[in-house]
Coordinates of N, CA and C in Angstrom, one line a residue:
M10 N 17.5 68.3 152.6 CA 16.7 68.1 152.5 C 16.1 68.1 153.8
R11 N 17.1 68.1 154.8 CA 16.4 68.3 156.5 C 15.6 69.5 156.2
T12 N 16.3 70.6 155.9 CA 15.6 72.1 155.9 C 14.3 71.9 155.1
F13 N 14.0 71.1 153.8 CA 12.9 70.8 152.9 C 11.9 70.3 154.0
G14 N 12.3 69.4 155.1 CA 11.7 68.5 155.3 C 11.0 69.4 156.8
A15 N 12.0 70.4 157.4 CA 11.3 70.9 158.4 C 10.5 72.0 157.9
V16 N 10.1 72.3 156.6 CA 9.4 73.6 156.3 C 8.2 72.8 155.9
V17 N 8.2 71.6 155.5 CA 7.0 70.8 155.0 C 6.5 70.4 156.6
Q18 N 6.7 70.2 157.5 CA 6.3 70.1 158.8 C 5.8 71.1 159.5
A19 N 6.5 72.2 159.2 CA 6.0 73.8 159.7 C 4.7 74.4 159.2
L20 N 4.9 73.3 158.1 CA 3.8 74.2 157.2 C 2.7 73.4 157.6
R21 N 2.9 71.8 157.6 CA 1.5 71.0 158.4 C 0.9 71.4 159.7
E22 N 1.8 71.6 160.2 CA 1.4 72.0 162.0 C 0.9 73.1 161.9
H23 N 1.1 74.5 161.1 CA 0.8 75.7 160.9 C -1.2 75.6 160.6
V24 N -1.1 74.5 159.5 CA -2.5 74.4 159.1 C -3.5 73.7 160.1
G25 N -2.8 73.0 161.4 CA -3.7 71.9 162.2 C -3.4 70.4 161.8
L26 N -2.6 70.5 161.0 CA -2.8 68.7 160.5 C -1.9 67.5 161.6
S27 N -2.5 66.7 162.2 CA -1.5 65.7 162.3 C -0.6 65.2 161.7
R28 N 0.3 63.9 161.3 CA 1.0 63.6 160.3 C 0.2 62.6 159.6
E29 N -0.5 61.9 160.2 CA -1.6 60.9 160.2 C -2.9 61.4 159.2
E30 N -3.4 62.7 159.2 CA -3.7 63.1 158.8 C -3.5 63.8 157.4
F31 N -2.4 64.4 157.6 CA -1.8 64.8 156.2 C -1.4 63.9 155.5
A32 N -0.7 62.5 155.9 CA -0.1 61.5 155.1 C -2.0 61.1 154.1
E33 N -2.6 60.9 154.9 CA -4.2 60.8 154.3 C -4.2 61.4 153.4
Q34 N -4.2 62.3 153.4 CA -4.5 63.8 152.5 C -3.7 63.9 151.2
V35 N -2.2 63.5 151.3 CA -1.5 63.6 150.2 C -1.2 62.2 149.3
R36 N -1.7 61.0 150.0 CA -1.9 60.0 150.0 C -0.6 58.9 150.0
Y37 N -0.2 59.4 150.9 CA 1.3 58.5 151.4 C 1.3 58.1 152.6
S38 N 2.3 57.0 152.9 CA 2.2 56.5 154.2 C 2.9 57.5 155.6
K39 N 1.8 57.5 156.4 CA 3.0 58.2 157.5 C 4.3 58.0 157.9
H40 N 5.0 56.8 157.4 CA 5.9 56.9 157.7 C 7.0 57.5 156.7
T41 N 6.1 57.7 155.3 CA 6.9 58.4 154.4 C 6.8 59.8 154.3
V42 N 5.8 60.1 155.1 CA 6.0 61.6 155.5 C 6.6 61.9 156.5
A43 N 7.0 60.8 157.6 CA 8.1 61.0 158.4 C 9.5 61.5 158.0
S44 N 9.5 59.9 157.3 CA 10.8 60.5 156.4 C 11.4 61.5 155.9
V45 N 10.5 61.8 155.1 CA 10.9 63.2 154.1 C 10.9 64.5 155.6
E46 N 9.7 64.4 156.2 CA 10.4 65.6 156.9 C 11.3 65.6 158.2
L47 N 11.6 64.7 158.4 CA 12.6 64.2 158.9 C 14.7 64.1 158.0
G48 N 14.1 64.5 156.7 CA 15.6 64.7 155.5 C 16.2 63.3 155.4
R49 N 15.3 62.3 155.6 CA 15.8 60.8 155.6 C 15.1 60.6 154.1
R50 N 14.6 61.1 152.9 CA 14.0 60.5 151.8 C 13.6 62.1 151.1
M51 N 14.3 61.8 149.7 CA 13.8 62.6 148.9 C 12.4 62.7 148.4
P52 N 11.8 63.3 148.8 CA 10.5 63.6 147.7 C 10.1 63.4 146.9
D53 N 9.4 62.9 146.2 CA 9.1 62.7 144.6 C 7.9 63.5 144.3
P54 N 8.0 64.2 142.9 CA 7.4 65.4 142.3 C 5.7 65.0 143.0
A55 N 5.2 64.0 143.2 CA 3.7 63.8 143.5 C 3.5 64.4 144.8
F56 N 4.9 63.9 145.5 CA 4.7 64.3 146.7 C 4.7 66.0 146.9
V57 N 5.6 66.5 146.6 CA 5.2 67.9 146.3 C 4.5 68.6 145.8
E58 N 3.5 68.4 144.8 CA 2.6 68.8 144.3 C 1.4 68.4 145.5
R59 N 1.5 67.2 145.7 CA -0.5 67.1 146.5 C 0.6 68.1 148.1
A60 N 1.2 68.0 148.5 CA 1.7 68.7 150.1 C 1.4 70.1 149.6
E61 N 1.8 70.4 148.3 CA 1.5 72.0 148.2 C -0.1 72.4 148.2
E62 N -0.8 71.7 147.4 CA -2.6 71.8 147.5 C -2.8 71.3 148.8
V63 N -2.6 70.8 149.6 CA -3.1 70.5 150.9 C -2.4 71.6 152.2
L64 N -1.3 72.3 151.6 CA -0.7 73.2 152.5 C -0.7 74.7 152.0
G65 N -1.8 74.7 151.2 CA -2.3 76.3 151.1 C -1.8 76.6 149.6
N66 N -1.2 75.8 148.7 CA -0.5 76.6 147.7 C 0.2 77.5 147.5
T67 N 1.4 77.7 148.4 CA 1.9 79.1 148.2 C 3.4 78.7 147.5
G68 N 3.8 77.8 146.8 CA 4.6 77.6 145.8 C 5.6 77.5 147.0
A69 N 6.1 77.2 148.0 CA 7.1 77.2 148.9 C 7.9 75.9 148.6
L70 N 7.4 75.1 148.6 CA 7.8 73.7 148.3 C 8.3 73.4 146.3
R71 N 7.3 73.9 145.7 CA 7.7 73.7 144.6 C 9.3 74.6 144.4
R72 N 9.0 75.5 144.8 CA 10.2 76.8 144.3 C 11.6 75.7 145.4
A73 N 11.4 75.2 146.7 CA 12.1 74.5 147.8 C 12.9 72.9 147.1
A74 N 11.8 72.6 146.1 CA 12.2 71.4 145.7 C 13.3 71.1 144.7
R75 N 13.3 72.5 144.0 CA 14.3 72.7 142.9 C 15.9 72.5 143.2
H76 N 16.0 72.6 144.3 CA 17.1 72.6 144.8 C 17.8 71.2 145.4
L77 N 16.7 70.3 145.4 CA 16.8 68.6 146.0 C 17.5 68.0 144.9
A78 N 17.3 68.3 143.6 CA 17.3 67.6 142.8 C 18.7 66.8 142.5
R79 N 18.7 65.5 142.4 CA 19.7 64.6 142.7 C 21.3 64.6 141.6
Q80 N 21.8 64.6 142.2 CA 23.4 65.3 141.2 C 23.6 63.7 140.2
P81 N 23.8 63.9 139.0 CA 23.5 62.8 138.0 C 24.9 61.8 138.5
G82 N 24.9 60.8 138.2 CA 26.0 60.2 138.6 C 27.0 59.8 139.5
L83 N 26.5 60.4 140.5 CA 27.1 59.9 141.9 C 26.1 58.9 143.0
A84 N 26.3 58.0 143.2 CA 25.6 57.3 144.3 C 25.2 58.1 145.3
A85 N 23.8 57.8 146.2 CA 23.4 58.3 147.4 C 24.2 58.6 148.0
W86 N 24.9 57.6 148.5 CA 25.9 57.4 150.0 C 26.9 58.3 149.9
F87 N 27.3 58.9 148.4 CA 28.1 59.3 148.1 C 28.2 61.3 148.4
R88 N 26.8 61.7 148.3 CA 26.8 62.6 148.0 C 27.1 63.8 149.0
Q89 N 26.8 63.4 150.1 CA 27.2 64.1 151.3 C 28.6 64.6 151.6
W90 N 29.1 63.6 150.7 CA 30.9 63.5 150.8 C 31.2 64.4 149.8
A91 N 30.6 64.7 148.9 CA 30.9 65.3 147.5 C 30.7 66.5 147.8
R92 N 29.7 66.7 148.7 CA 29.3 68.4 149.1 C 30.5 68.9 149.8
L93 N 30.8 68.3 150.8 CA 32.1 68.6 151.7 C 33.2 68.5 150.9
E94 N 33.4 67.9 149.9 CA 34.8 68.1 148.8 C 34.7 69.2 148.1
R95 N 33.7 69.7 147.5 CA 33.3 71.2 147.0 C 33.5 72.0 147.8
E96 N 33.7 71.8 149.1 CA 33.5 73.3 150.2 C 35.0 73.2 150.6
A97 N 35.9 72.1 150.6 CA 37.0 72.2 151.9 C 38.0 72.7 151.1
I98 N 38.8 73.6 152.2 CA 39.7 74.2 151.9 C 41.0 73.9 151.6
T99 N 41.5 72.5 152.3 CA 42.1 71.4 152.7 C 41.5 70.1 152.6
L100 N 42.0 69.5 151.5 CA 42.0 67.8 151.3 C 43.2 67.3 151.0
Y101 N 42.9 66.2 152.0 CA 44.1 65.0 152.1 C 43.4 64.0 151.9
T102 N 44.1 63.1 150.9 CA 43.8 61.9 150.0 C 44.8 61.0 149.7
Y103 N 44.4 59.4 150.5 CA 45.5 58.4 150.9 C 44.4 57.2 150.0
E104 N 45.4 56.9 149.0 CA 44.4 55.8 148.0 C 45.7 54.4 148.4
C105 N 45.1 53.6 148.1 CA 46.0 52.5 147.6 C 44.9 51.1 146.8
R106 N 44.3 51.9 146.5 CA 43.5 51.0 145.6 C 43.3 51.2 144.0
M107 N 43.4 52.2 143.8 CA 43.4 53.0 142.6 C 43.7 54.4 142.4
I108 N 43.8 55.4 141.2 CA 44.0 56.6 141.3 C 42.8 57.1 141.5
P109 N 43.0 58.4 142.6 CA 41.6 59.0 143.3 C 41.1 59.6 141.9
G110 N 39.9 59.4 142.1 CA 38.7 59.9 141.1 C 39.2 61.5 140.6
L111 N 39.8 62.2 141.6 CA 39.9 63.7 141.2 C 41.2 63.9 139.7
L112 N 42.1 62.7 140.2 CA 43.0 62.8 139.5 C 43.2 61.6 138.3
Q113 N 42.1 60.9 137.9 CA 41.8 60.1 136.7 C 41.7 60.9 135.3
T114 N 42.4 60.3 134.5 CA 41.9 60.6 133.0 C 40.8 60.1 132.7
E115 N 39.7 60.2 131.8 CA 39.1 60.1 130.7 C 38.8 58.5 130.8
A116 N 39.9 58.3 130.1 CA 40.6 56.6 129.8 C 40.4 55.8 130.9
Y117 N 41.1 55.9 132.0 CA 41.4 55.6 133.1 C 40.5 55.0 133.8
A118 N 39.0 56.2 134.2 CA 38.4 56.1 134.4 C 37.0 55.2 134.2
R119 N 37.0 55.1 132.5 CA 36.2 54.4 132.0 C 36.4 52.8 131.7
V120 N 38.0 52.5 132.1 CA 38.3 51.4 132.5 C 37.8 50.9 133.5
L121 N 37.9 51.7 134.7 CA 37.3 51.3 135.9 C 35.7 51.2 136.0
F122 N 34.9 51.9 135.0 CA 33.3 51.8 134.9 C 33.1 50.3 133.8
S123 N 34.0 50.1 133.4 CA 33.9 49.1 132.5 C 33.5 47.5 133.2
H124 N 34.8 47.7 134.3 CA 34.7 46.4 134.9 C 33.8 46.3 136.4
Q125 N 33.0 47.2 135.9 CA 32.3 46.7 137.9 C 30.9 46.1 137.6
L126 N 31.0 45.6 138.8 CA 30.1 44.8 139.0 C 28.9 45.0 139.7
P127 N 27.4 44.9 139.8 CA 26.4 44.4 138.5 C 27.1 45.6 137.4
P128 N 27.4 44.9 136.2 CA 28.0 46.0 134.7 C 26.7 47.1 134.8
L129 N 27.3 47.8 134.2 CA 27.1 49.3 134.0 C 26.5 49.4 132.6
D130 N 25.2 50.0 132.1 CA 25.0 50.0 130.7 C 26.1 51.3 130.2
D131 N 25.7 51.4 128.8 CA 26.6 52.7 127.9 C 25.9 54.1 128.8
A132 N 24.8 54.5 129.1 CA 24.2 55.6 129.9 C 24.8 56.2 131.6
Q133 N 25.1 54.8 131.5 CA 25.0 55.0 133.3 C 26.7 55.3 133.3
I134 N 27.5 54.8 132.2 CA 28.9 54.9 132.3 C 29.3 56.4 131.7
E135 N 28.1 57.2 131.1 CA 28.4 58.4 130.4 C 28.4 59.5 131.5
E136 N 27.1 59.2 132.3 CA 26.7 60.0 133.7 C 27.9 59.7 134.7
R137 N 28.5 59.0 134.8 CA 29.4 58.9 135.9 C 30.6 59.4 135.2
W138 N 31.3 58.9 134.2 CA 32.4 59.8 133.6 C 31.5 61.5 133.6
A139 N 30.9 61.7 133.3 CA 30.4 63.3 133.1 C 30.3 64.2 134.8
A140 N 29.8 63.0 135.8 CA 29.6 63.6 137.1 C 31.6 63.7 137.6
R141 N 32.2 63.0 137.5 CA 33.6 62.7 137.9 C 34.1 63.8 137.2
A142 N 34.3 64.2 135.6 CA 35.1 65.4 135.9 C 34.5 66.8 135.9
D143 N 33.2 66.7 136.4 CA 32.9 67.9 136.8 C 33.4 67.8 138.2
R144 N 33.6 66.9 139.0 CA 34.5 66.9 140.5 C 35.9 67.5 140.1
Q145 N 36.3 67.3 139.3 CA 37.7 67.5 138.6 C 38.0 68.7 138.3
R146 N 36.9 69.8 138.2 CA 36.9 71.0 138.2 C 37.6 72.0 139.3
L147 N 37.1 71.3 140.6 CA 37.9 71.7 141.8 C 39.5 71.8 141.6
L148 N 39.9 71.3 141.1 CA 41.7 71.5 141.7 C 42.2 72.7 140.4
K149 N 41.0 73.3 139.4 CA 41.4 74.2 139.0 C 40.9 75.2 139.3
E150 N 39.1 75.2 139.5 CA 38.4 76.3 140.2 C 38.7 76.7 141.7
R151 N 39.5 76.1 142.6 CA 39.7 76.4 143.7 C 41.1 76.2 144.3
P152 N 42.1 78.0 143.7 CA 43.1 77.6 143.7 C 43.7 77.9 145.1
N153 N 42.9 78.0 145.9 CA 42.9 78.4 147.5 C 42.8 77.4 148.1
T154 N 42.4 76.1 147.6 CA 42.3 75.1 148.2 C 43.9 74.3 148.4
A155 N 44.1 73.5 149.3 CA 45.3 72.5 149.4 C 45.0 71.5 149.5
F156 N 45.2 70.7 148.2 CA 45.4 69.5 147.9 C 46.3 68.7 147.9
S157 N 46.3 67.8 149.1 CA 48.0 66.6 149.6 C 47.0 65.3 148.7
F158 N 47.6 64.5 148.0 CA 47.5 63.4 147.5 C 48.9 62.2 148.1
I159 N 48.4 60.8 148.2 CA 49.2 60.0 148.7 C 48.7 59.0 148.0
L160 N 49.7 58.6 147.0 CA 49.3 57.3 145.8 C 50.0 55.9 146.1
E161 N 49.5 54.7 146.8 CA 50.7 53.6 146.3 C 51.4 53.6 145.1
E162 N 52.4 53.4 145.2 CA 53.3 52.8 143.6 C 52.3 51.7 143.0
H163 N 52.2 50.8 143.5 CA 51.6 49.7 143.1 C 50.3 49.7 142.0
V164 N 49.5 50.9 142.2 CA 48.3 51.1 141.5 C 48.7 51.7 140.1
L165 N 49.9 52.0 139.7 CA 50.1 52.9 138.4 C 51.0 51.0 138.0
L166 N 51.7 50.3 138.7 CA 52.2 49.3 138.1 C 51.5 48.5 137.9
R167 N 49.9 48.5 138.2 CA 48.8 47.5 137.4 C 48.4 48.0 136.5
R168 N 49.1 48.8 136.1 CA 48.5 49.1 134.2 C 47.5 49.1 133.7
A169 N 46.1 49.1 134.7 CA 44.8 49.5 134.1 C 44.6 49.7 133.0
G170 N 44.2 49.3 132.1 CA 43.7 49.8 130.6 C 44.8 49.6 129.7
G171 N 46.2 49.2 130.3 CA 47.3 48.9 129.4 C 48.4 50.1 129.5
V172 N 49.6 50.2 128.6 CA 50.4 50.9 128.5 C 49.8 52.4 128.2
E173 N 48.9 52.6 126.9 CA 49.1 53.8 126.7 C 47.8 54.5 127.9
V174 N 47.1 53.9 128.4 CA 46.3 54.5 129.2 C 47.0 55.0 130.3
T175 N 47.9 53.6 131.1 CA 49.1 54.4 132.1 C 49.8 55.5 131.9
R176 N 50.3 55.3 130.9 CA 51.3 56.5 130.1 C 50.8 57.9 130.4
S177 N 49.1 57.9 129.5 CA 48.5 59.0 129.5 C 48.2 59.9 131.3
L178 N 47.9 58.6 131.9 CA 47.4 58.7 133.4 C 49.1 59.6 134.1
I179 N 49.8 58.5 133.8 CA 51.1 59.5 134.2 C 51.4 60.8 134.2
D180 N 51.5 61.2 132.6 CA 51.6 62.2 132.0 C 50.1 63.4 132.6
H181 N 49.0 62.9 132.9 CA 48.2 63.9 133.6 C 48.7 64.2 134.9
V182 N 48.8 63.1 135.8 CA 48.9 63.9 137.2 C 50.4 64.6 137.3
L183 N 51.4 64.0 136.3 CA 52.5 65.1 136.4 C 52.4 65.9 135.9
G184 N 51.2 66.6 135.2 CA 50.8 68.1 134.6 C 50.1 68.3 136.1
I185 N 49.3 67.8 136.6 CA 48.1 68.3 137.6 C 49.4 69.2 139.1
V186 N 50.8 67.9 139.2 CA 51.3 68.7 140.1 C 52.1 69.8 140.3
E187 N 52.0 70.4 138.8 CA 52.5 71.5 138.5 C 51.5 72.5 139.1
Q188 N 50.4 72.6 139.6 CA 49.7 73.6 140.3 C 50.1 73.9 141.7
R189 N 50.1 75.1 142.0 CA 50.8 75.5 143.3 C 50.2 74.7 144.3
N190 N 49.0 74.8 144.1 CA 47.6 74.0 145.4 C 48.1 72.5 145.3
V191 N 48.6 72.0 144.4 CA 48.1 70.6 144.6 C 49.5 69.5 144.8
E192 N 49.7 68.9 145.9 CA 50.9 67.7 146.0 C 50.7 66.4 145.7
V193 N 51.5 65.8 145.3 CA 51.4 64.4 145.2 C 52.5 63.6 145.6
Q194 N 52.4 62.4 146.5 CA 53.7 62.1 147.1 C 53.0 60.4 146.9
I195 N 54.1 59.8 146.5 CA 54.1 58.5 146.0 C 54.9 57.3 146.9
M196 N 53.3 56.6 147.5 CA 54.3 55.9 148.8 C 55.1 54.3 147.9
P197 N 56.6 54.2 148.1 CA 57.3 53.6 146.9 C 56.8 51.9 147.3
L198 N 57.2 50.6 146.7 CA 57.1 49.2 147.2 C 58.0 49.3 148.2
P199 N 59.6 49.7 148.1 CA 60.0 49.2 149.5 C 59.8 49.8 150.6
Q200 N 59.1 50.6 150.7 CA 58.3 50.8 152.2 C 57.3 49.8 152.4
G201 N 57.5 48.7 153.1 CA 56.7 47.5 153.1 C 55.8 47.7 154.2
S202 N 55.9 48.7 155.1 CA 54.6 48.6 155.9 C 54.6 50.4 156.1
H203 N 53.4 50.8 156.9 CA 53.3 52.7 156.8 C 52.2 52.7 157.7
A204 N 52.2 54.0 157.9 CA 50.7 54.2 159.1 C 49.5 53.7 158.5
G205 N 49.2 54.0 156.7 CA 47.7 53.6 156.5 C 47.2 52.7 155.6
V206 N 48.2 51.3 156.3 CA 47.7 50.2 156.0 C 46.1 49.7 156.0
A207 N 45.9 50.5 156.7 CA 44.3 50.0 157.2 C 43.4 50.4 155.9
G208 N 43.8 51.2 155.2 CA 42.8 51.6 154.0 C 42.9 52.9 153.3
P209 N 42.0 53.3 152.6 CA 42.2 54.5 152.2 C 41.5 55.7 153.3
M210 N 42.0 56.8 152.4 CA 41.3 57.8 153.7 C 40.9 59.3 153.5
Q211 N 40.2 60.2 153.2 CA 40.2 61.1 152.8 C 39.6 62.3 154.4
L212 N 40.4 63.4 154.1 CA 40.4 64.5 155.5 C 40.5 65.9 155.0
P213 N 39.0 66.4 154.6 CA 38.8 67.9 154.4 C 38.5 68.5 155.6
E214 N 39.3 70.2 155.3 CA 39.0 70.9 156.5 C 37.9 71.9 155.4
T215 N 36.5 71.9 156.6 CA 35.6 72.8 155.8 C 36.1 74.5 156.1
P216 N 35.3 75.9 155.4 CA 35.6 77.1 155.7 C 35.6 77.5 156.6
E217 N 35.1 76.8 157.8 CA 34.8 77.2 159.1 C 35.7 76.6 160.0
N218 N 37.0 75.7 159.4 CA 38.3 75.2 159.8 C 37.3 73.9 160.5
R219 N 36.9 73.2 160.2 CA 36.2 72.1 160.9 C 36.5 71.0 159.8
W220 N 37.1 70.1 160.7 CA 37.6 68.5 160.0 C 36.5 67.5 159.9
F221 N 36.7 66.3 159.1 CA 35.9 65.3 158.5 C 36.9 64.5 158.3
A222 N 36.5 63.1 158.3 CA 37.1 62.5 157.6 C 36.1 60.9 156.7
Y223 N 36.7 60.7 155.9 CA 35.9 59.9 154.5 C 36.4 58.8 154.8
N224 N 35.7 57.8 154.6 CA 36.6 55.9 154.6 C 35.5 55.8 153.8
E225 N 36.2 55.1 152.3 CA 35.3 54.2 151.2 C 35.4 52.9 151.4
G226 N 34.5 51.9 151.1 CA 34.7 50.5 151.3 C 34.0 50.1 149.7
Q227 N 33.6 48.7 149.8 CA 33.1 48.3 148.3 C 31.7 48.5 148.2
R228 N 31.1 48.8 149.1 CA 29.6 49.1 148.8 C 29.1 50.6 149.4
G229 N 29.9 51.5 149.8 CA 29.1 52.2 150.7 C 30.9 53.5 150.8
G230 N 30.6 54.6 151.7 CA 31.2 55.2 152.3 C 30.7 55.7 153.7
M231 N 31.8 55.9 154.5 CA 31.6 56.1 155.7 C 32.1 57.9 155.9
L232 N 31.1 58.8 156.6 CA 31.3 60.0 156.5 C 31.9 60.0 158.0
I233 N 33.3 60.5 158.6 CA 33.1 60.7 160.1 C 33.5 62.1 160.8
A234 N 32.9 62.3 161.8 CA 33.0 63.7 162.5 C 33.3 63.8 163.7
D235 N 33.3 62.8 164.7 CA 34.2 62.3 165.6 C 35.4 62.9 165.6
P236 N 35.5 64.3 166.6 CA 36.9 64.4 166.7 C 37.7 63.4 167.2
K237 N 37.7 62.8 168.0 CA 38.8 61.9 168.6 C 38.9 61.0 167.2
E238 N 38.0 60.3 166.5 CA 38.5 59.6 165.4 C 39.1 60.2 164.6
I239 N 38.9 61.5 163.9 CA 39.6 62.7 163.2 C 41.0 62.2 163.6
S240 N 41.2 62.8 164.7 CA 42.6 62.8 165.1 C 43.3 61.8 164.9
V241 N 43.0 60.4 164.9 CA 44.1 59.3 164.8 C 44.0 59.1 163.4
L242 N 43.1 59.7 162.9 CA 43.3 59.6 160.9 C 44.3 60.5 160.8
Q243 N 44.6 62.0 161.3 CA 45.3 63.3 160.8 C 46.4 62.8 161.6
R244 N 46.7 61.9 162.7 CA 48.2 61.6 162.7 C 48.9 60.4 161.7
R245 N 47.8 59.9 161.4 CA 47.9 58.7 160.8 C 48.6 59.1 159.0
Y246 N 47.9 60.1 158.4 CA 48.0 60.7 157.4 C 49.4 61.4 157.5
A247 N 49.7 62.3 158.7 CA 51.0 62.9 159.3 C 52.3 62.2 158.7
R248 N 51.9 61.0 159.5 CA 53.0 60.2 159.6 C 53.5 59.6 158.0
M249 N 52.4 58.9 157.3 CA 52.2 58.8 155.7 C 53.4 59.9 155.1
R250 N 53.0 61.0 155.2 CA 53.8 62.0 154.6 C 55.0 61.8 154.8
S251 N 55.4 61.4 155.7 CA 56.7 61.6 156.3 C 57.5 60.2 155.9
Q252 N 56.5 59.3 155.6 CA 57.2 57.9 155.2 C 57.4 58.0 153.4
A253 N 56.6 58.7 152.8 CA 56.4 58.3 151.4 C 57.3 59.0 150.9
L254 N 57.7 58.9 149.4 CA 58.6 59.8 148.9 C 58.4 61.6 148.8
T255 N 59.2 62.2 148.9 CA 59.2 63.5 148.9 C 58.7 64.1 147.8
L256 N 58.4 65.3 147.4 CA 57.4 65.9 146.5 C 58.5 65.7 145.0
E257 N 59.8 66.0 145.0 CA 60.7 66.1 144.2 C 60.8 64.3 143.7
D258 N 61.4 63.3 144.4 CA 61.6 61.8 144.2 C 60.1 61.6 143.8
S259 N 58.9 62.0 144.0 CA 57.8 61.1 143.9 C 57.7 61.8 142.4
V260 N 57.8 63.1 141.7 CA 57.9 63.2 140.4 C 58.8 62.5 139.9
S261 N 60.1 62.3 140.2 CA 61.1 62.0 139.7 C 60.6 60.2 139.4
L262 N 60.1 59.4 140.4 CA 59.5 58.5 140.2 C 58.5 58.4 139.3
L263 N 57.6 59.0 139.3 CA 56.6 58.8 137.8 C 57.2 59.3 136.7
N264 N 58.5 59.9 136.7 CA 58.7 60.4 135.2 C 60.1 59.0 135.0
R265 N 60.4 58.1 135.6 CA 61.3 56.8 135.6 C 59.7 55.9 135.3
M266 N 58.9 56.0 135.7 CA 57.7 54.8 135.5 C 57.4 55.1 134.2
R267 N 57.3 56.5 133.5 CA 56.8 56.5 132.4 C 57.9 55.5 131.6
G268 N 58.9 56.3 131.8 CA 59.9 55.9 131.0 C 60.2 54.7 130.3
A269 N 59.7 53.7 131.5 CA 60.0 52.4 131.7 C 58.3 51.7 130.8
L270 N 57.4 52.4 130.7 CA 56.4 52.0 129.7 C 56.7 52.1 128.4

């Protein structure tokens, strides 16, 4: 969006129009034009068509706009993180509320979707599951990416969706941990306190070996790029890995939990 906006601004300045003059000709407010040029707003089709006409009908904006399509099923605040997730060569995830999206089964995900407020309609649920299933392909399509998950034992003890959904979910996780690039550790209930009690976190490493952090709350997520803040979260995650069960003991616990269902 920032690149698209920069092209709009460059073409506008090339034809000698001020932002106010351009806004008048495309019949949008100057504030909307500014938001598009700064990459803060997704241009709608009418804006693209009118901008093309005003800026010389080169076709550049129409072609560029095709790459700005929203990804169905992903909230606007989540998309920036989803792009980082797709490119990560390392991804650490700690979750204390639910099974992370990359590890969910369809049945488990639908239980979560069906209890959201405001309620989702059937089409929205289908769209969200399709987007989540597409994200899950990362685990198999990126065999050189190292995935590490730390899960609280209680998210499985909750048995969201009932016994059958939980049993299928545990089977699914046990199947995933057989992949060489995926590690799952369980933070057991007897571990009364640990380094991650402040909440869930995700830590991706980009192909350029730059680290980010992502923290998610009730109504949105926060992407962190400050190296000092990331360092704190990395140290916490490292400590949690030592406080959680080993990989072998985690698999053993998952098998025992499945057997107890």
